[in-house]
PDB file of C-alpha atoms in Angstrom:
ATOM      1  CA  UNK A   1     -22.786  12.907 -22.068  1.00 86.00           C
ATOM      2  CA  UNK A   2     -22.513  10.611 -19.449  1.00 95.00           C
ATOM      3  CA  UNK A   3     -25.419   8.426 -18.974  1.00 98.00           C
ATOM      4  CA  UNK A   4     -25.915   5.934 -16.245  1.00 98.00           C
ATOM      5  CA  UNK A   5     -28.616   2.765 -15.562  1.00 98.00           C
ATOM      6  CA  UNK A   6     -31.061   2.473 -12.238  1.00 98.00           C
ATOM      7  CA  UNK A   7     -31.908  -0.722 -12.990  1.00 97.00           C
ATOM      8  CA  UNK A   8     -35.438  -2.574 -10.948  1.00 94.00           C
ATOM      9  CA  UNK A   9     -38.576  -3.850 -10.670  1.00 93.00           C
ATOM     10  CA  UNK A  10     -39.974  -0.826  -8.572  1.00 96.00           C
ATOM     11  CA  UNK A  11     -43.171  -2.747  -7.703  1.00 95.00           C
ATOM     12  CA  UNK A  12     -43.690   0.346  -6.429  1.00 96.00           C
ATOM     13  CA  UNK A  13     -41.136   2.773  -6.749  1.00 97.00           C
ATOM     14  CA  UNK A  14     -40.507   3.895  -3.502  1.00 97.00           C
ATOM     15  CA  UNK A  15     -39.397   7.276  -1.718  1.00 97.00           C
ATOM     16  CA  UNK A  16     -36.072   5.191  -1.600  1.00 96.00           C
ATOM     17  CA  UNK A  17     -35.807   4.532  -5.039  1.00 97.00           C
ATOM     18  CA  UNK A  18     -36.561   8.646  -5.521  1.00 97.00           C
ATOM     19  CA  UNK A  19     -33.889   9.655  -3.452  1.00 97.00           C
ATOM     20  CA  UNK A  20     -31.255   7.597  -5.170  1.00 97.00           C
ATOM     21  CA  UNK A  21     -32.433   8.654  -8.530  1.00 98.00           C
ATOM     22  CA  UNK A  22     -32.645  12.395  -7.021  1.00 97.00           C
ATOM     23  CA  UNK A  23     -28.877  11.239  -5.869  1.00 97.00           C
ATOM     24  CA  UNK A  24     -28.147   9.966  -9.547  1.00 98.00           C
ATOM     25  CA  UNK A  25     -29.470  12.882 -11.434  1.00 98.00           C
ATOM     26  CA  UNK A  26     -27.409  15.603 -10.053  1.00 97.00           C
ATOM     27  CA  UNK A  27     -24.131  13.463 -10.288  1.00 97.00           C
ATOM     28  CA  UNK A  28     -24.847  12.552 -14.097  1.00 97.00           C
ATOM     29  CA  UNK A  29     -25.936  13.743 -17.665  1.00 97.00           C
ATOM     30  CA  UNK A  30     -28.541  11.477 -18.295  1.00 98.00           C
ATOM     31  CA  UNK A  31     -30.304   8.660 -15.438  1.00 98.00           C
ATOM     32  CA  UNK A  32     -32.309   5.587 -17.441  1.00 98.00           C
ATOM     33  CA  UNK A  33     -34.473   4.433 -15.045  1.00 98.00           C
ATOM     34  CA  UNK A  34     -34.420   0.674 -16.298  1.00 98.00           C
ATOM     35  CA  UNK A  35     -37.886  -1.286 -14.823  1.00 96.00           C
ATOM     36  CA  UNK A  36     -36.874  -4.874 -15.366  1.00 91.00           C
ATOM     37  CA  UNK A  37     -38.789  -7.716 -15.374  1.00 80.00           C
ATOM     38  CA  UNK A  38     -37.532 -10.177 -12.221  1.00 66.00           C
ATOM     39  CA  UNK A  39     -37.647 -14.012 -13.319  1.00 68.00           C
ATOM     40  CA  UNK A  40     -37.982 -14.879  -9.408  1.00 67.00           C
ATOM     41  CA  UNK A  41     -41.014 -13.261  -8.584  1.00 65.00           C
ATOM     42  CA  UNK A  42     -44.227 -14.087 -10.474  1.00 64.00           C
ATOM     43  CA  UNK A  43     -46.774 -11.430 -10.368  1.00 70.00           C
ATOM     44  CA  UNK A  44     -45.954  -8.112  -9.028  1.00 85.00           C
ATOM     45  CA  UNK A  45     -48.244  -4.931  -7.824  1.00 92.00           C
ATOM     46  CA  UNK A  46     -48.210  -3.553 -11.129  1.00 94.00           C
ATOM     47  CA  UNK A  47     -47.659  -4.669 -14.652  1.00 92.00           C
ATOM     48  CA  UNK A  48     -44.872  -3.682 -15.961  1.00 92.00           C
ATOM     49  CA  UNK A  49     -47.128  -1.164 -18.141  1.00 94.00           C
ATOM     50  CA  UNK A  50     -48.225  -0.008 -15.244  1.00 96.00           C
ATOM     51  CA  UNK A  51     -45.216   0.572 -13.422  1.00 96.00           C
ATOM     52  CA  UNK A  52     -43.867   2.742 -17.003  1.00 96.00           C
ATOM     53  CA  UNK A  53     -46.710   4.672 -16.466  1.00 97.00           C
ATOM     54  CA  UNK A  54     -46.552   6.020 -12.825  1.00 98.00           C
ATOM     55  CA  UNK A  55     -42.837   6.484 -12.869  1.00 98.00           C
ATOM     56  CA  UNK A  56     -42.695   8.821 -16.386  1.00 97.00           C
ATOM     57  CA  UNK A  57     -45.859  10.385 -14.478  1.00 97.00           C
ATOM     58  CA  UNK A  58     -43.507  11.078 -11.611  1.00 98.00           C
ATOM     59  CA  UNK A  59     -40.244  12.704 -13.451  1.00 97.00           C
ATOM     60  CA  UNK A  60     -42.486  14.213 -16.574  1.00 96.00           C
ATOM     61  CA  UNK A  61     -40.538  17.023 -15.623  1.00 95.00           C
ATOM     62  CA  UNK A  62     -36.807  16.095 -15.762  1.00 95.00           C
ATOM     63  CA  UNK A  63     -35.247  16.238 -18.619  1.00 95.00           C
ATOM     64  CA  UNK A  64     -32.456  13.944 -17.464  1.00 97.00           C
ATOM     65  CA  UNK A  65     -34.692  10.830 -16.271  1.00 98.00           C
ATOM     66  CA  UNK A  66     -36.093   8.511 -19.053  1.00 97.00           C
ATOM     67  CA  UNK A  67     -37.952   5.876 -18.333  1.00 97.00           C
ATOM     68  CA  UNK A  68     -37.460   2.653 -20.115  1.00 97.00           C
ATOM     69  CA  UNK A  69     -38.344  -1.243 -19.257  1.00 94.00           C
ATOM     70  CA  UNK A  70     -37.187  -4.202 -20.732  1.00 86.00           C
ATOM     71  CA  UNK A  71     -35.647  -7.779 -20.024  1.00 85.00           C
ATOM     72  CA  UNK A  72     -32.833  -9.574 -19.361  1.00 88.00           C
ATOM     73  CA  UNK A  73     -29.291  -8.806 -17.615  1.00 93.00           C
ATOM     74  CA  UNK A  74     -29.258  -5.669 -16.539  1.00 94.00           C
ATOM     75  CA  UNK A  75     -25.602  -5.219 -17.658  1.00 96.00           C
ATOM     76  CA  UNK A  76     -26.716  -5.885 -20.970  1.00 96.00           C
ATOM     77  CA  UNK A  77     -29.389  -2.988 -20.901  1.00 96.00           C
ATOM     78  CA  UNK A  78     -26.524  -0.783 -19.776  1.00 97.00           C
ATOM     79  CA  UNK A  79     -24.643  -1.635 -22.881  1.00 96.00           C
ATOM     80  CA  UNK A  80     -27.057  -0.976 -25.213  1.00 96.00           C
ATOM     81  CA  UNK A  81     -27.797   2.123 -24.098  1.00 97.00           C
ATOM     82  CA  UNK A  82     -24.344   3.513 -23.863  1.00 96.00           C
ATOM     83  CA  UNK A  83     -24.508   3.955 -20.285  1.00 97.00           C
ATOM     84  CA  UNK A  84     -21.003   3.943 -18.358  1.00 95.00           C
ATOM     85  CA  UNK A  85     -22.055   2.509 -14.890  1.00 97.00           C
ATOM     86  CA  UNK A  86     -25.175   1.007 -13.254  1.00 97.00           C
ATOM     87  CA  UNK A  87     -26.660   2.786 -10.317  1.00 97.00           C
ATOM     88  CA  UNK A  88     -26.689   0.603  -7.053  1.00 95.00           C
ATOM     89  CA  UNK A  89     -28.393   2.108  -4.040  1.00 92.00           C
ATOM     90  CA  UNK A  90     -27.658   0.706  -0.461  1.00 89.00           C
ATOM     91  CA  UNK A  91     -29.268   0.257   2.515  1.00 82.00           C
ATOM     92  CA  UNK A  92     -27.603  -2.337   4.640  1.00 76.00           C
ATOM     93  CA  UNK A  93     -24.801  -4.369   5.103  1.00 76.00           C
ATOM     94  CA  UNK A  94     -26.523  -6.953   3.420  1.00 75.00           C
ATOM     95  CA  UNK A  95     -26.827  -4.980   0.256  1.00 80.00           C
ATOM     96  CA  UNK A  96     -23.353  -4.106   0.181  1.00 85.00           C
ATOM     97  CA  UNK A  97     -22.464  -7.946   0.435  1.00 85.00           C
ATOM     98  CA  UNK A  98     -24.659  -8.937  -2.161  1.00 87.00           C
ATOM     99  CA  UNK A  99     -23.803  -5.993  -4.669  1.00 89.00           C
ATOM    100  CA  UNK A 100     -20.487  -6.605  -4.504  1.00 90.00           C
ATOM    101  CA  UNK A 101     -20.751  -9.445  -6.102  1.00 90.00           C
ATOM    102  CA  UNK A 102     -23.227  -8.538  -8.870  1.00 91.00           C
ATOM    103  CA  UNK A 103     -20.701  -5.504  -9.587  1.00 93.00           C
ATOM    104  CA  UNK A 104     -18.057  -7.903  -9.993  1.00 93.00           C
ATOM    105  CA  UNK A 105     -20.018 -10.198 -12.251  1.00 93.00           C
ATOM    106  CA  UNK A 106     -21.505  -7.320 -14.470  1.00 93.00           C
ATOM    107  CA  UNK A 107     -17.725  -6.185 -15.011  1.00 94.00           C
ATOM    108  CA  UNK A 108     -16.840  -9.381 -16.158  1.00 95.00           C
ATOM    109  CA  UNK A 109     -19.449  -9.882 -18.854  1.00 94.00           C
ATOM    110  CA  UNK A 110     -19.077  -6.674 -19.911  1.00 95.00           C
ATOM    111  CA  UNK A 111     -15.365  -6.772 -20.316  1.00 95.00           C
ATOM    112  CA  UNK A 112     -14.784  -4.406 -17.918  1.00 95.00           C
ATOM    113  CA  UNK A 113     -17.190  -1.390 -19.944  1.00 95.00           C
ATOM    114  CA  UNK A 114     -20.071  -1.294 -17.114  1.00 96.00           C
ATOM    115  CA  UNK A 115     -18.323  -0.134 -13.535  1.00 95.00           C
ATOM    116  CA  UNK A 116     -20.957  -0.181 -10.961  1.00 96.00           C
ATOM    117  CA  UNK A 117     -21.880   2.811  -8.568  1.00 96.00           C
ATOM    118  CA  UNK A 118     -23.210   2.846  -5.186  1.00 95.00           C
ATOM    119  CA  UNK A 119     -25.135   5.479  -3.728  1.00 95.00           C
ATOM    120  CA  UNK A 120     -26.506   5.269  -0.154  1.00 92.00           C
ATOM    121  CA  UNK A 121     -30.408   6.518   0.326  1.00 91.00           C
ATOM    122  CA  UNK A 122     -30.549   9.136   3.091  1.00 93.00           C
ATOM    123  CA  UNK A 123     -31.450   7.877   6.506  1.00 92.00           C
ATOM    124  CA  UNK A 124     -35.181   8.367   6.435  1.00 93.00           C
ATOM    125  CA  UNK A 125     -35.278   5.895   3.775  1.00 91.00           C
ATOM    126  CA  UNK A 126     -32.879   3.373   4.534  1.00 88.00           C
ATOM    127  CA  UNK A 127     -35.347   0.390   5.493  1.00 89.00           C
ATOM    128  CA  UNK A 128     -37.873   1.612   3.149  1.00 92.00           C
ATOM    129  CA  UNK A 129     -38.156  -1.659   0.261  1.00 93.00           C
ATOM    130  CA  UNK A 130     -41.067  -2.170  -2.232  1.00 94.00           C
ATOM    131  CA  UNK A 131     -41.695  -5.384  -0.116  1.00 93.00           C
ATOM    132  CA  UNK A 132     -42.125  -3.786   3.546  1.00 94.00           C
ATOM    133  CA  UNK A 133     -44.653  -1.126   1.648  1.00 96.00           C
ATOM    134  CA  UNK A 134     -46.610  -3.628   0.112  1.00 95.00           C
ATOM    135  CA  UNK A 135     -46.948  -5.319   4.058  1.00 95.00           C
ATOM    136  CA  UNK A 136     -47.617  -2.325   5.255  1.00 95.00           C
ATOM    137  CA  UNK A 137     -50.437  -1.455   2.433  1.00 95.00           C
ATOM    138  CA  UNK A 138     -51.833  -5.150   3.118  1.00 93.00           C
ATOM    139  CA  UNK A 139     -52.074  -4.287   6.863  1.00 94.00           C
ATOM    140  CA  UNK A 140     -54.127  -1.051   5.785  1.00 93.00           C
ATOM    141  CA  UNK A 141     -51.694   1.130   7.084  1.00 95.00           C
ATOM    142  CA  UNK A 142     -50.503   4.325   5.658  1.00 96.00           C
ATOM    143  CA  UNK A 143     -47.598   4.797   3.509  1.00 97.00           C
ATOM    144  CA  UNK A 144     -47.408   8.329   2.547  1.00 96.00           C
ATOM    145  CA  UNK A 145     -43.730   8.361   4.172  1.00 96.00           C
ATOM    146  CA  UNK A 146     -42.805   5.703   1.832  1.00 97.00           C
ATOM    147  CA  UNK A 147     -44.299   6.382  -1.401  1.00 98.00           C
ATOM    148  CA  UNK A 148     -45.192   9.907  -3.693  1.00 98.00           C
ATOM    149  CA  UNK A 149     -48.946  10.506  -3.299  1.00 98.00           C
ATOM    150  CA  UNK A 150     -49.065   9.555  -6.898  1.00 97.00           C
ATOM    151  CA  UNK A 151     -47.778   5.812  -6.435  1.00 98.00           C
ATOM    152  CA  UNK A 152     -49.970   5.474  -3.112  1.00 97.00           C
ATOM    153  CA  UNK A 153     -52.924   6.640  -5.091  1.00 96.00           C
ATOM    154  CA  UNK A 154     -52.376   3.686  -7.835  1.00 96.00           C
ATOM    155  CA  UNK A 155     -51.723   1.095  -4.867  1.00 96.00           C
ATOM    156  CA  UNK A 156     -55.208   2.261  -3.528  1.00 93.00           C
ATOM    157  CA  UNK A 157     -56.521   1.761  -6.667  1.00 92.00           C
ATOM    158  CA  UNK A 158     -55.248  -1.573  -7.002  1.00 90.00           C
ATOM    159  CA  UNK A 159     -56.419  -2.484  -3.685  1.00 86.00           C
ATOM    160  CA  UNK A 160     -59.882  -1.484  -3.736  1.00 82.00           C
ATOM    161  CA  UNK A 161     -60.117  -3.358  -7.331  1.00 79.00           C
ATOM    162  CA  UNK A 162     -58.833  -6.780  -5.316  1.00 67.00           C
ATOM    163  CA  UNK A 163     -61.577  -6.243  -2.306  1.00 48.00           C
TER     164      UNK A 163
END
């Protein structure tokens, strides 16, 4: 069984993030969506608890998506959960610059065990980010293009509990 790591923060998950995982779980045995705590940002959306919660809401029904969250290098999630490769998804130019560098650190440290995969979201989603739909939430503007109904519900949630 081949098993491979979407590692994040998905504060929210996104319509991008879907598609790549979509991408992921036809091209693999098993896709462990990783939400990761990130050491440079403070507070997010959701707590991490939170952000468990909507995404095993969202693939309840795939038997090839777990959901797990946790700490740390993401490489060294990978490892521990037998995974061959870490799932990358691109969007830019940018990306690609900066995740070819974090692919050729995580081969490093894992003595070459974790190879590093890149799959590009489809064009509708391409500048589609957790950041821009938290703007564009902020701004009161609608973001059913960029989120399921199920993640825009919780951010409307959220919102109306901060007013």
């Amino acid at each position: 069984m081949t098993k491979v790591l979407y590692p994040g923060s998905f504060d929210p998950m996104t319509k991008g993030h879907m598609n790549i995982i979509e991408q992921a779980s036809e091209l693999f045995d098993e896709v462990i969506i990783a939400i990761l705590q990130n050491p440079s940002k403070k507070t997010g959306l959701f707590t991490l608890e939170e952000r468990m919660e909507i995404i095993e809401k969202l693939y309840q029904k795939r038997n090839n998506i777990r959901v797990i969250s946790g700490s740390g290098a993401a490489v060294d999630v990978a490892l521990l959960h037998e995974c061959k490769a870490i799932i990358r998804g691109l969007r830019s130019l940018s990306d690609y610059d900066y995740e070819v560098q974090l692919q050729q650190i995580n081969k490093e440290v894992s003595n070459n065990q974790i190879n590093t995969i890149c799959l590009f979201a489809d064009k509708e989603y391409q500048f589609v980010s957790s950041s821009v739909v938290k703007e564009i939430n902020n701004l009161d503007k609608d973001i059913s293009r960029y989120v399921d109904p199920i993640v825009q519900e919780r951010m409307m949630v959220k919102k109306r509990g901060k007013m």
